[in-house]
Coordinates of N, CA, C and O in Angstrom, one line a residue:
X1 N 11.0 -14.1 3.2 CA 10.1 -13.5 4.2 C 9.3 -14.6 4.8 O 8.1 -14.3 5.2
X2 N 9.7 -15.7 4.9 CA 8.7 -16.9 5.3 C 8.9 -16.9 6.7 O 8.0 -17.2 7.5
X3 N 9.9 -16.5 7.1 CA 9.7 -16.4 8.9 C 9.1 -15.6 9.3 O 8.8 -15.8 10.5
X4 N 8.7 -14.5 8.7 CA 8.4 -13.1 9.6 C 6.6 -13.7 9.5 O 6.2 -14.6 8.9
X5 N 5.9 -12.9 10.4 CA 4.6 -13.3 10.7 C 4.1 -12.1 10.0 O 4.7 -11.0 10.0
X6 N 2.7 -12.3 9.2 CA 1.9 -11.2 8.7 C 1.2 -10.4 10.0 O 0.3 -11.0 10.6
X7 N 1.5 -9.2 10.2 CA 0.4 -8.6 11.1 C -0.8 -8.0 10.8 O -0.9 -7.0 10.1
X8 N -1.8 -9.0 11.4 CA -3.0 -8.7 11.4 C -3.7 -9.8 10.2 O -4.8 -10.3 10.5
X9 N -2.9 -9.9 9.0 CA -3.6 -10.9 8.5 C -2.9 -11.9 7.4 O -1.8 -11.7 7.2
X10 N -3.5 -13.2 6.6 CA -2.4 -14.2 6.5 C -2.2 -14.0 5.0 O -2.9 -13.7 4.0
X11 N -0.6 -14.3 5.2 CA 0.3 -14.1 4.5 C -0.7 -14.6 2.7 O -0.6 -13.7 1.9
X12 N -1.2 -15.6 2.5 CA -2.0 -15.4 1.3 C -3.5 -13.9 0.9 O -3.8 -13.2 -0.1
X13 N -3.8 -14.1 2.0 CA -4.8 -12.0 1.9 C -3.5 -11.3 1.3 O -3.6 -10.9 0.1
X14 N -2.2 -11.1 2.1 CA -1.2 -9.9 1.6 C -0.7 -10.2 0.1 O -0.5 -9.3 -0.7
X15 N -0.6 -11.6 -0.3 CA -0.4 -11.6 -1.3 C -1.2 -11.3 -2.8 O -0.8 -11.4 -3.9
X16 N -2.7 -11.0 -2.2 CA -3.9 -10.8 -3.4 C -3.2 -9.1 -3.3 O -2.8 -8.4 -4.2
X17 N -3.1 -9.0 -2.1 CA -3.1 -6.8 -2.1 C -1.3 -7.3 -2.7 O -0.8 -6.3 -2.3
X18 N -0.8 -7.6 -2.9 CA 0.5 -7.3 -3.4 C 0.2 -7.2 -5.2 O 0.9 -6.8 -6.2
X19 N -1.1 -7.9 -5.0 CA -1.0 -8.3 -7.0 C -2.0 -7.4 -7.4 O -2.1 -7.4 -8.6
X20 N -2.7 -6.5 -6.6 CA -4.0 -5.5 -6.8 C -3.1 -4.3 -7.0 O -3.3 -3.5 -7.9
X21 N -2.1 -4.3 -6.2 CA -1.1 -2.8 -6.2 C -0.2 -3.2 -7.3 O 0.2 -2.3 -8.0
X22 N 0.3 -4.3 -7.6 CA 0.7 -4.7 -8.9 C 0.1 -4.1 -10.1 O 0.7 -3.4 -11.0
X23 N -1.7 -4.4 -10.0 CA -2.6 -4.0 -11.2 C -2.6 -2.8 -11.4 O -2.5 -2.2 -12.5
X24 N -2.6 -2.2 -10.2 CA -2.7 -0.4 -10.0 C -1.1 0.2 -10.4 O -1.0 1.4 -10.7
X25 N -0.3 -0.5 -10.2 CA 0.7 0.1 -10.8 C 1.3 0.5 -12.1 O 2.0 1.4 -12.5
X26 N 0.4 -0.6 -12.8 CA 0.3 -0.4 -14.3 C 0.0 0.6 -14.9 O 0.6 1.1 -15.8
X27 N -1.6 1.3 -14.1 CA -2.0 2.2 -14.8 C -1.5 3.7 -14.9 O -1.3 4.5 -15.8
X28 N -1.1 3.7 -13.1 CA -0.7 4.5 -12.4 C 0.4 5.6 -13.2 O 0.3 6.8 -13.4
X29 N 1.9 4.1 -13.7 CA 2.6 4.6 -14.7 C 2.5 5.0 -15.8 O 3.3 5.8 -16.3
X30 N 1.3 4.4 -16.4 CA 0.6 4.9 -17.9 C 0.5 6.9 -17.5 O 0.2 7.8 -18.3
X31 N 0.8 7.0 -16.3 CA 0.1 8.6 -16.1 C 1.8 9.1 -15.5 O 1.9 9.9 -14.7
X32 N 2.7 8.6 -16.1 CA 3.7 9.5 -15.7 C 4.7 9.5 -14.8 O 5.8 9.9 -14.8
X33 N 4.0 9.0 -14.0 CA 4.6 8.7 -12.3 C 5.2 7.2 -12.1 O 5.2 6.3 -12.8
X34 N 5.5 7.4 -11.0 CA 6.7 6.5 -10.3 C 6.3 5.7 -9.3 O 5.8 6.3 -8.3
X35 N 6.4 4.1 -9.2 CA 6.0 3.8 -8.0 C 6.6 2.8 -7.2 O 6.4 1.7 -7.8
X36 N 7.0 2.7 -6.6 CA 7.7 1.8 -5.4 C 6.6 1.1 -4.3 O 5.8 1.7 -3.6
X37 N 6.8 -0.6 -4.6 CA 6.0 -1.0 -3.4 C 6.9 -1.8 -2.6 O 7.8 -2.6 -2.8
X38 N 6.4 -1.1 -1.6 CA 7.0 -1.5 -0.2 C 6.6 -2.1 0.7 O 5.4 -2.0 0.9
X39 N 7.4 -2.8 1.6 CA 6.7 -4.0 2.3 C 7.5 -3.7 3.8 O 8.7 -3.9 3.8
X40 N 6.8 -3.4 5.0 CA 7.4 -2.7 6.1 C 7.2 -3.5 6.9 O 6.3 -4.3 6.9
X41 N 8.2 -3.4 7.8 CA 8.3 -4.5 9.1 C 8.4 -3.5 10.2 O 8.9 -2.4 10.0
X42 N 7.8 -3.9 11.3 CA 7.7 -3.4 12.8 C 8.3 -4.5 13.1 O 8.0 -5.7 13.1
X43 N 9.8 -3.3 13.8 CA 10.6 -4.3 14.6 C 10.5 -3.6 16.4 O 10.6 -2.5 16.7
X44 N 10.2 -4.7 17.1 CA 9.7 -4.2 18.4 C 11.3 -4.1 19.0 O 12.3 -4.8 18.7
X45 N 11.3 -2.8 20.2 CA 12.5 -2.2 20.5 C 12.1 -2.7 22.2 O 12.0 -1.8 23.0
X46 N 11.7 -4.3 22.6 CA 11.8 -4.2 23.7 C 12.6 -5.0 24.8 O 12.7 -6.1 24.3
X47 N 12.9 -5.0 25.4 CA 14.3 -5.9 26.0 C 13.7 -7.6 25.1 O 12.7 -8.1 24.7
X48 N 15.0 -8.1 25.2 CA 15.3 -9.5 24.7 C 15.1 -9.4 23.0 O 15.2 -8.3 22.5
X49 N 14.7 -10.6 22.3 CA 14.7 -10.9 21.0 C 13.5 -10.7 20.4 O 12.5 -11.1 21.1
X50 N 13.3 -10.3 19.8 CA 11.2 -10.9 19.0 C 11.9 -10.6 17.4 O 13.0 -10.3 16.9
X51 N 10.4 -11.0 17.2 CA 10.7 -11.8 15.7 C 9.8 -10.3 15.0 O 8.7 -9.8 15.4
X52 N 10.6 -10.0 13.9 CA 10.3 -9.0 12.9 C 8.7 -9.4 12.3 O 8.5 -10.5 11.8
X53 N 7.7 -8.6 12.4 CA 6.5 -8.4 12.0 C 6.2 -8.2 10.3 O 6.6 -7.1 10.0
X54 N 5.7 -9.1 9.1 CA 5.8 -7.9 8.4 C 4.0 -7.4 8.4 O 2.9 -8.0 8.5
X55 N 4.5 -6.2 8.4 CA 3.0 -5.2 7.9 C 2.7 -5.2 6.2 O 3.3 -5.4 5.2
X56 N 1.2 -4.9 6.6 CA 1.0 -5.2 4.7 C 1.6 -4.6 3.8 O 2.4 -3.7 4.1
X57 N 1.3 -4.8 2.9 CA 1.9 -4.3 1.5 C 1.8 -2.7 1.6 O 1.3 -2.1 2.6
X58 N 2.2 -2.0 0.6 CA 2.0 -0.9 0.2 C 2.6 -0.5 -0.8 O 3.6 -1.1 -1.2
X59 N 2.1 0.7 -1.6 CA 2.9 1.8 -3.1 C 2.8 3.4 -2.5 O 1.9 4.1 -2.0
X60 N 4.2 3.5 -2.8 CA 4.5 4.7 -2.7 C 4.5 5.0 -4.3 O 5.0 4.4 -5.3
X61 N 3.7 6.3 -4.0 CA 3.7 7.0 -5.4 C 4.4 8.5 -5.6 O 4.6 9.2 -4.6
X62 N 4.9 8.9 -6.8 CA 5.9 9.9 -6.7 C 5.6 10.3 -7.9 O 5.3 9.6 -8.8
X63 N 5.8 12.0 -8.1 CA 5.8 12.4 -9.4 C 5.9 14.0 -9.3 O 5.2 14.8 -8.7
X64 N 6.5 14.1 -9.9 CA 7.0 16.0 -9.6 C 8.3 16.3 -9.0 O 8.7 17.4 -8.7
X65 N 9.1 14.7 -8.6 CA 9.7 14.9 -7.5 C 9.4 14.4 -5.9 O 10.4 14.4 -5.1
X66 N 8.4 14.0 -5.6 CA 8.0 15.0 -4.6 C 6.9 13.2 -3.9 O 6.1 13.0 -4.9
X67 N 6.8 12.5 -3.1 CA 5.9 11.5 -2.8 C 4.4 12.2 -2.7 O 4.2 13.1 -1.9
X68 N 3.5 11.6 -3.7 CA 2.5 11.8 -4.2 C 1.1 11.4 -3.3 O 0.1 12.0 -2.9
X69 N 1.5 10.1 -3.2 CA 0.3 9.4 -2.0 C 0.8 8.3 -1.5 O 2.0 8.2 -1.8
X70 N 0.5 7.3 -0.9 CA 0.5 5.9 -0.6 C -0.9 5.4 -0.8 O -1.9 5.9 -0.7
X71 N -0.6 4.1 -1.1 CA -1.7 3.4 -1.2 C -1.6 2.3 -0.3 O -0.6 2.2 0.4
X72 N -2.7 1.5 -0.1 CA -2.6 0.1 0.9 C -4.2 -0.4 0.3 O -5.2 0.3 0.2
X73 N -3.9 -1.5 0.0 CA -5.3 -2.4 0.1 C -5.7 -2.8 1.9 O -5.1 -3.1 2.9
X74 N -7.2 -2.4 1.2 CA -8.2 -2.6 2.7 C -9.2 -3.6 2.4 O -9.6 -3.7 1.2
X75 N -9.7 -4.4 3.3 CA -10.7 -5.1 3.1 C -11.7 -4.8 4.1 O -11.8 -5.0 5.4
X76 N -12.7 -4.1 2.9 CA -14.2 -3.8 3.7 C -14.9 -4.8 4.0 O -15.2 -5.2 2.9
X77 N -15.7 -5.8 5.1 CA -16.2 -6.8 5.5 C -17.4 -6.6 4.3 O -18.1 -5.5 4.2
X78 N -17.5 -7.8 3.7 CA -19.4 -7.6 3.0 C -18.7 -6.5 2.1 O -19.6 -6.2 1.3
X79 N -17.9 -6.1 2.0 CA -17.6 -5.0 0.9 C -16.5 -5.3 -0.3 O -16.8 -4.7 -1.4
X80 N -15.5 -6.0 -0.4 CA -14.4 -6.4 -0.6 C -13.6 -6.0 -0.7 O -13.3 -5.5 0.4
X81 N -12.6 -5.9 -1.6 CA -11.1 -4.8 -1.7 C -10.8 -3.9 -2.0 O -10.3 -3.9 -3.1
X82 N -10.7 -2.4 -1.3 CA -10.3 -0.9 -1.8 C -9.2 -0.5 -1.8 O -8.5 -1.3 -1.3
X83 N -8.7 0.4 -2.2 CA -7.5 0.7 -2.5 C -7.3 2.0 -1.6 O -8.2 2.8 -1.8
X84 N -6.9 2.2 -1.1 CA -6.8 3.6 0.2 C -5.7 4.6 0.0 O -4.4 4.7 0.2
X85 N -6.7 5.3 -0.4 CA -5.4 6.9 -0.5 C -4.8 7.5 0.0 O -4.5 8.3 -0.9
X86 N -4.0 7.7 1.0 CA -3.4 8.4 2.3 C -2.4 9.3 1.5 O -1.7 8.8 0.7
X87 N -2.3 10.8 1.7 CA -1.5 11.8 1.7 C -0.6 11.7 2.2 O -0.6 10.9 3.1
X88 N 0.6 12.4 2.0 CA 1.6 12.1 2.6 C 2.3 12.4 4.3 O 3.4 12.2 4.9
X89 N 1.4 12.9 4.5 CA 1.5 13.2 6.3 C 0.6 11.9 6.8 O -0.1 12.1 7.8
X90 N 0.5 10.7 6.2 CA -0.6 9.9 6.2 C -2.4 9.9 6.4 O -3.3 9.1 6.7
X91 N -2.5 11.1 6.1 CA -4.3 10.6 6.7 C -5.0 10.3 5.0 O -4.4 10.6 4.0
X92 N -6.1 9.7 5.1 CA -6.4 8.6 4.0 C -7.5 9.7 3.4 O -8.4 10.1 4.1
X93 N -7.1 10.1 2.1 CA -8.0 10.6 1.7 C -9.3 10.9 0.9 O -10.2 11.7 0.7
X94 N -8.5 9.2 0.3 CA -10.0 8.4 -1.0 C -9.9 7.0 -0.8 O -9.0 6.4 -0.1
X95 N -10.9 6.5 -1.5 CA -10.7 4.9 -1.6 C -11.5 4.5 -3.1 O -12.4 5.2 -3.5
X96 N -11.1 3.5 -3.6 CA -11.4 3.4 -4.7 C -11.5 1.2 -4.7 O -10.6 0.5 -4.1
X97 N -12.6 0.8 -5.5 CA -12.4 -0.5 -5.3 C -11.3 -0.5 -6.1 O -10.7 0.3 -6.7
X98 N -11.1 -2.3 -5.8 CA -10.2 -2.9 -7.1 C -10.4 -3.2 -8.0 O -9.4 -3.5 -8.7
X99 N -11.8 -3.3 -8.5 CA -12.2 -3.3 -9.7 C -12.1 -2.3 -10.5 O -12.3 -2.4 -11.7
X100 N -11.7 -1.4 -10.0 CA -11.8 0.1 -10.7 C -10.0 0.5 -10.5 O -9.9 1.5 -9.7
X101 N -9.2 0.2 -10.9 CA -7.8 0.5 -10.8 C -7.6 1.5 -11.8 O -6.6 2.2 -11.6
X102 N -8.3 1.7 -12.9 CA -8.1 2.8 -13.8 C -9.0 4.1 -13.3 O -8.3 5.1 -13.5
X103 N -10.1 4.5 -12.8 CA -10.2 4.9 -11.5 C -9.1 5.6 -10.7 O -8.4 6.6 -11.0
X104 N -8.9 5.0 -9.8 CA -8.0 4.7 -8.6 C -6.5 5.4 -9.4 O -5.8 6.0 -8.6
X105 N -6.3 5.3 -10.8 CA -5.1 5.7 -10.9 C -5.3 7.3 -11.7 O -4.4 8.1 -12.0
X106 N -6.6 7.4 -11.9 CA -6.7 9.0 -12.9 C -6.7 9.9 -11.6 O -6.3 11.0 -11.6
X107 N -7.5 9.1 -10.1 CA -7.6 10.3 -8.7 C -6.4 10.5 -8.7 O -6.0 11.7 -8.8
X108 N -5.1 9.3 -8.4 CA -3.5 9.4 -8.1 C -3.2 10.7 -9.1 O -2.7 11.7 -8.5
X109 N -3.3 10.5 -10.3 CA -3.0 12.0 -11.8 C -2.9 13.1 -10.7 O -1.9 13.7 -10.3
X110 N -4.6 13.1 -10.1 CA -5.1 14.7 -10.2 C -4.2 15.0 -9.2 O -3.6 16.1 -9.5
X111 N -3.8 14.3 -7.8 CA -3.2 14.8 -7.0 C -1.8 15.1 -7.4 O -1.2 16.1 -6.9
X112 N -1.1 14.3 -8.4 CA 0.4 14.5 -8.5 C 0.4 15.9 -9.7 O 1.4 16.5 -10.2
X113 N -0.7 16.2 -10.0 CA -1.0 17.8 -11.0 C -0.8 18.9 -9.9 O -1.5 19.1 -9.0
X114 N 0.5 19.9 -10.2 CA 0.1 21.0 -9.3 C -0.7 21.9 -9.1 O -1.2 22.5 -10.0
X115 N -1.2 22.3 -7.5 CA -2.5 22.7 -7.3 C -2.5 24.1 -8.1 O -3.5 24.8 -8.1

């Protein structure tokens, strides 16, 4: 992945959120569930060539069957690194620091618990 350009920010930032969702993965599993991190590229569809984008990191979480949430590290300026909840139609619906990954992974539980 050394050719592709980080969008929006440099390739060592994505790799702290690759090792935060790493940490969060751990616990996440300790609770049952399943997690896939994924790493997405915007490929632009416009006449001629361009060069494949990658977008940040991300975990997809799963459990019941059924994709549970996504996560993405955010960096709040003056604030530092949260972990961002998004539902699965995407809109974001907690945040949790990185310091707190055991946190961050008991909110993931409550959502993947049928309502």
């Amino acid at each position: 992945m050394r050719d592709l350009l980080m969008y929006g920010m440099p390739e060592g930032q994505a790799e702290e959120h690759r090792r935060a969702l790493g940490d969060l993965r751990k616990q996440v599993e300790s609770h049952g569930l399943r997690c896939r991190l994924v790493e997405r590229l915007h490929l632009p569809m416009r006449s001629g060539y361009y060069t494949p984008v990658l977008r940040p990191p991300e975990m997809d979480v799963y459990g019941g069957g059924r994709l549970v949430v996504t996560v993405t590290v955010v960096d709040v300026p003056k604030g530092g690194a949260w972990y961002l909840l998004k539902r699965p139609d995407g809109l974001p619906v907690e945040a949790h620091s990185v310091t707190g990954a055991a946190a961050a992974a008991v909110a993931i539980a409550a959502y993947a618990s049928p309502p």
